[in-house]
Amino acid sequence: MPAAANAGCGNANVKALVYVAAFAPDEGESALTLTAKFPGSQLESALVGRPYPIPGAEPGVDGYIDPVKFHDVFAQDLPQAQTAIMATAQRPGSIGGLGTPSGVPAWKTVPSWYVVASGDRVIPPAAQRFMAERAKSNSSRPRGPRTSR
């Protein structure tokens, strides 16, 4: 489960949390349950699992965004040439981690800010707004296209 959701609990050095188009689960929720809560997520259909051995246990499964779907699902606002490189260089995530329920979230006791990405195809904007409101986060949406300086 996402580190920011739980890592700040009980840590006096953590003064605030910032979520940028991120999962902010409540206790018992997983990333996959949150993406399914509202229509629009393309995450599950874009995941590719690659098993890896764990001595003396069931194999684990690394998760990747399908390189063919990477641009359209994960980074549609970037040039395709750039996302082709990103797709081949991506590091795996844990499929099991996406389905693992969260512990007590830090946002229950630590102030938070949430930036909602209105064009997100992994975490639907409605899910982001739901999580931000529930966490009583200060919330904003980026305005206009990204520009370089």
Short mmCIF file of C-alpha atoms in Angstrom, two decimals:
data_model
loop_
_atom_site.label_atom_id
_atom_site.label_comp_id
_atom_site.label_asym_id
_atom_site.label_seq_id
_atom_site.Cartn_x
_atom_site.Cartn_y
_atom_site.Cartn_z
CA MET A 1 0.00 0.00 0.00
CA PRO A 2 1.17 3.54 -0.64
CA ALA A 3 3.81 4.70 1.82
CA ALA A 4 2.31 8.15 2.42
CA ALA A 5 -0.95 6.57 3.54
CA ASN A 6 0.61 4.84 6.54
CA ALA A 7 4.20 6.05 6.95
CA GLY A 8 3.34 9.28 8.70
CA CYS A 9 1.42 7.58 11.52
CA GLY A 10 3.06 8.18 14.85
CA ASN A 11 6.06 9.96 13.34
CA ALA A 12 6.51 13.36 14.98
CA ASN A 13 8.76 14.52 12.12
CA VAL A 14 5.89 14.25 9.61
CA LYS A 15 4.08 17.59 9.65
CA ALA A 16 1.95 17.23 6.52
CA LEU A 17 1.13 14.89 3.66
CA VAL A 18 0.90 15.82 -0.01
CA TYR A 19 -0.96 13.58 -2.41
CA VAL A 20 -0.59 14.29 -6.13
CA ALA A 21 -3.06 12.13 -8.05
CA ALA A 22 -2.34 9.43 -5.48
CA PHE A 23 -4.09 6.79 -3.44
CA ALA A 24 -5.23 7.96 0.00
CA PRO A 25 -6.94 4.81 1.28
CA ASP A 26 -8.77 4.41 4.55
CA GLU A 27 -8.04 1.50 6.83
CA GLY A 28 -8.98 -1.76 5.11
CA GLU A 29 -9.10 -0.31 1.57
CA SER A 30 -6.73 -1.25 -1.21
CA ALA A 31 -5.64 0.62 -4.32
CA LEU A 32 -7.63 -1.81 -6.48
CA THR A 33 -10.83 -1.34 -4.46
CA LEU A 34 -10.46 2.43 -4.81
CA THR A 35 -9.94 2.30 -8.60
CA ALA A 36 -13.05 0.12 -8.90
CA LYS A 37 -15.17 2.41 -6.70
CA PHE A 38 -15.67 4.95 -9.50
CA PRO A 39 -15.79 4.43 -13.28
CA GLY A 40 -12.89 5.41 -15.49
CA SER A 41 -9.80 3.60 -14.24
CA GLN A 42 -7.86 1.78 -16.92
CA LEU A 43 -5.29 0.41 -14.46
CA GLU A 44 -6.43 -3.20 -14.16
CA SER A 45 -6.81 -3.70 -17.92
CA ALA A 46 -3.32 -2.27 -18.47
CA LEU A 47 -1.51 -4.36 -15.85
CA VAL A 48 0.86 -7.09 -16.94
CA GLY A 49 1.99 -9.56 -14.28
CA ARG A 50 5.35 -11.30 -14.30
CA PRO A 51 5.83 -14.04 -11.70
CA TYR A 52 9.08 -14.32 -9.77
CA PRO A 53 10.17 -17.15 -7.47
CA ILE A 54 10.18 -16.90 -3.69
CA PRO A 55 12.10 -19.79 -2.11
CA GLY A 56 9.76 -21.95 -0.03
CA ALA A 57 6.66 -19.92 -0.89
CA GLU A 58 4.20 -19.19 -3.65
CA PRO A 59 5.67 -17.06 -6.44
CA GLY A 60 5.27 -13.31 -6.21
CA VAL A 61 3.98 -11.25 -9.11
CA ASP A 62 5.56 -8.01 -10.29
CA GLY A 63 3.21 -5.62 -12.02
CA TYR A 64 3.98 -3.44 -15.02
CA ILE A 65 1.88 -1.18 -17.18
CA ASP A 66 1.59 -2.91 -20.57
CA PRO A 67 4.08 -1.03 -22.79
CA VAL A 68 1.48 -0.95 -25.60
CA LYS A 69 -0.99 0.83 -23.27
CA PHE A 70 1.53 2.88 -21.28
CA HIS A 71 1.08 6.18 -23.14
CA ASP A 72 -2.72 6.13 -23.25
CA VAL A 73 -3.21 4.94 -19.67
CA PHE A 74 -0.31 6.35 -17.70
CA ALA A 75 1.10 9.42 -19.48
CA GLN A 76 -1.22 10.54 -22.26
CA ASP A 77 -0.12 14.17 -21.92
CA LEU A 78 3.48 13.40 -22.88
CA PRO A 79 4.95 12.76 -26.35
CA GLN A 80 4.74 9.11 -27.42
CA ALA A 81 8.49 8.95 -28.04
CA GLN A 82 9.10 9.89 -24.41
CA THR A 83 6.54 7.44 -23.03
CA ALA A 84 8.01 4.63 -25.15
CA ILE A 85 11.26 5.08 -23.23
CA MET A 86 9.38 5.34 -19.92
CA ALA A 87 7.48 2.13 -20.67
CA THR A 88 10.65 0.16 -21.26
CA ALA A 89 12.41 1.66 -18.22
CA GLN A 90 9.52 1.29 -15.76
CA ARG A 91 10.23 -0.45 -12.46
CA PRO A 92 7.82 -3.10 -11.27
CA GLY A 93 5.20 -2.61 -8.64
CA SER A 94 3.71 -5.35 -6.55
CA ILE A 95 0.40 -6.68 -7.84
CA GLY A 96 -0.19 -8.03 -4.33
CA GLY A 97 0.49 -4.57 -2.92
CA LEU A 98 -2.25 -3.06 -5.05
CA GLY A 99 -4.73 -5.48 -3.48
CA THR A 100 -3.42 -5.35 0.10
CA PRO A 101 -5.66 -3.47 2.53
CA SER A 102 -4.21 -0.34 4.08
CA GLY A 103 -3.48 0.11 7.74
CA VAL A 104 -4.53 3.17 9.69
CA PRO A 105 -3.92 6.15 7.41
CA ALA A 106 -1.78 9.07 8.50
CA TRP A 107 -4.29 11.55 7.04
CA LYS A 108 -6.55 10.89 10.03
CA THR A 109 -4.09 12.73 12.29
CA VAL A 110 -1.76 14.65 9.94
CA PRO A 111 -2.88 17.61 7.79
CA SER A 112 -2.92 16.81 4.08
CA TRP A 113 -3.06 18.44 0.68
CA TYR A 114 -4.34 16.74 -2.45
CA VAL A 115 -3.86 17.73 -6.09
CA VAL A 116 -6.58 16.18 -8.26
CA ALA A 117 -5.52 15.33 -11.81
CA SER A 118 -8.64 15.81 -13.90
CA GLY A 119 -7.36 13.70 -16.82
CA ASP A 120 -6.04 10.75 -14.79
CA ARG A 121 -6.78 7.35 -16.31
CA VAL A 122 -5.33 5.30 -13.45
CA ILE A 123 -7.12 6.87 -10.48
CA PRO A 124 -10.40 8.36 -11.69
CA PRO A 125 -10.77 12.05 -10.78
CA ALA A 126 -14.00 11.21 -8.91
CA ALA A 127 -12.04 8.76 -6.75
CA GLN A 128 -9.36 11.39 -6.13
CA ARG A 129 -11.98 13.96 -5.06
CA PHE A 130 -13.64 11.35 -2.83
CA MET A 131 -10.33 10.52 -1.10
CA ALA A 132 -9.38 14.21 -0.75
CA GLU A 133 -12.74 15.15 0.76
CA ARG A 134 -12.80 12.17 3.10
CA ALA A 135 -9.30 13.01 4.35
CA LYS A 136 -10.34 16.65 4.75
CA SER A 137 -7.41 17.55 2.53
CA ASN A 138 -6.82 21.00 1.18
CA SER A 139 -7.50 20.23 -2.46
CA SER A 140 -6.77 21.76 -5.83
CA ARG A 141 -6.74 20.87 -9.47
CA PRO A 142 -3.95 21.91 -11.83
CA ARG A 143 -5.06 24.64 -14.21
CA GLY A 144 -4.18 24.58 -17.86
CA PRO A 145 -1.55 22.54 -19.69
CA ARG A 146 1.93 21.92 -18.36
CA THR A 147 4.53 24.26 -19.74
CA SER A 148 8.28 24.23 -19.51
CA ARG A 149 10.21 27.26 -18.33
#
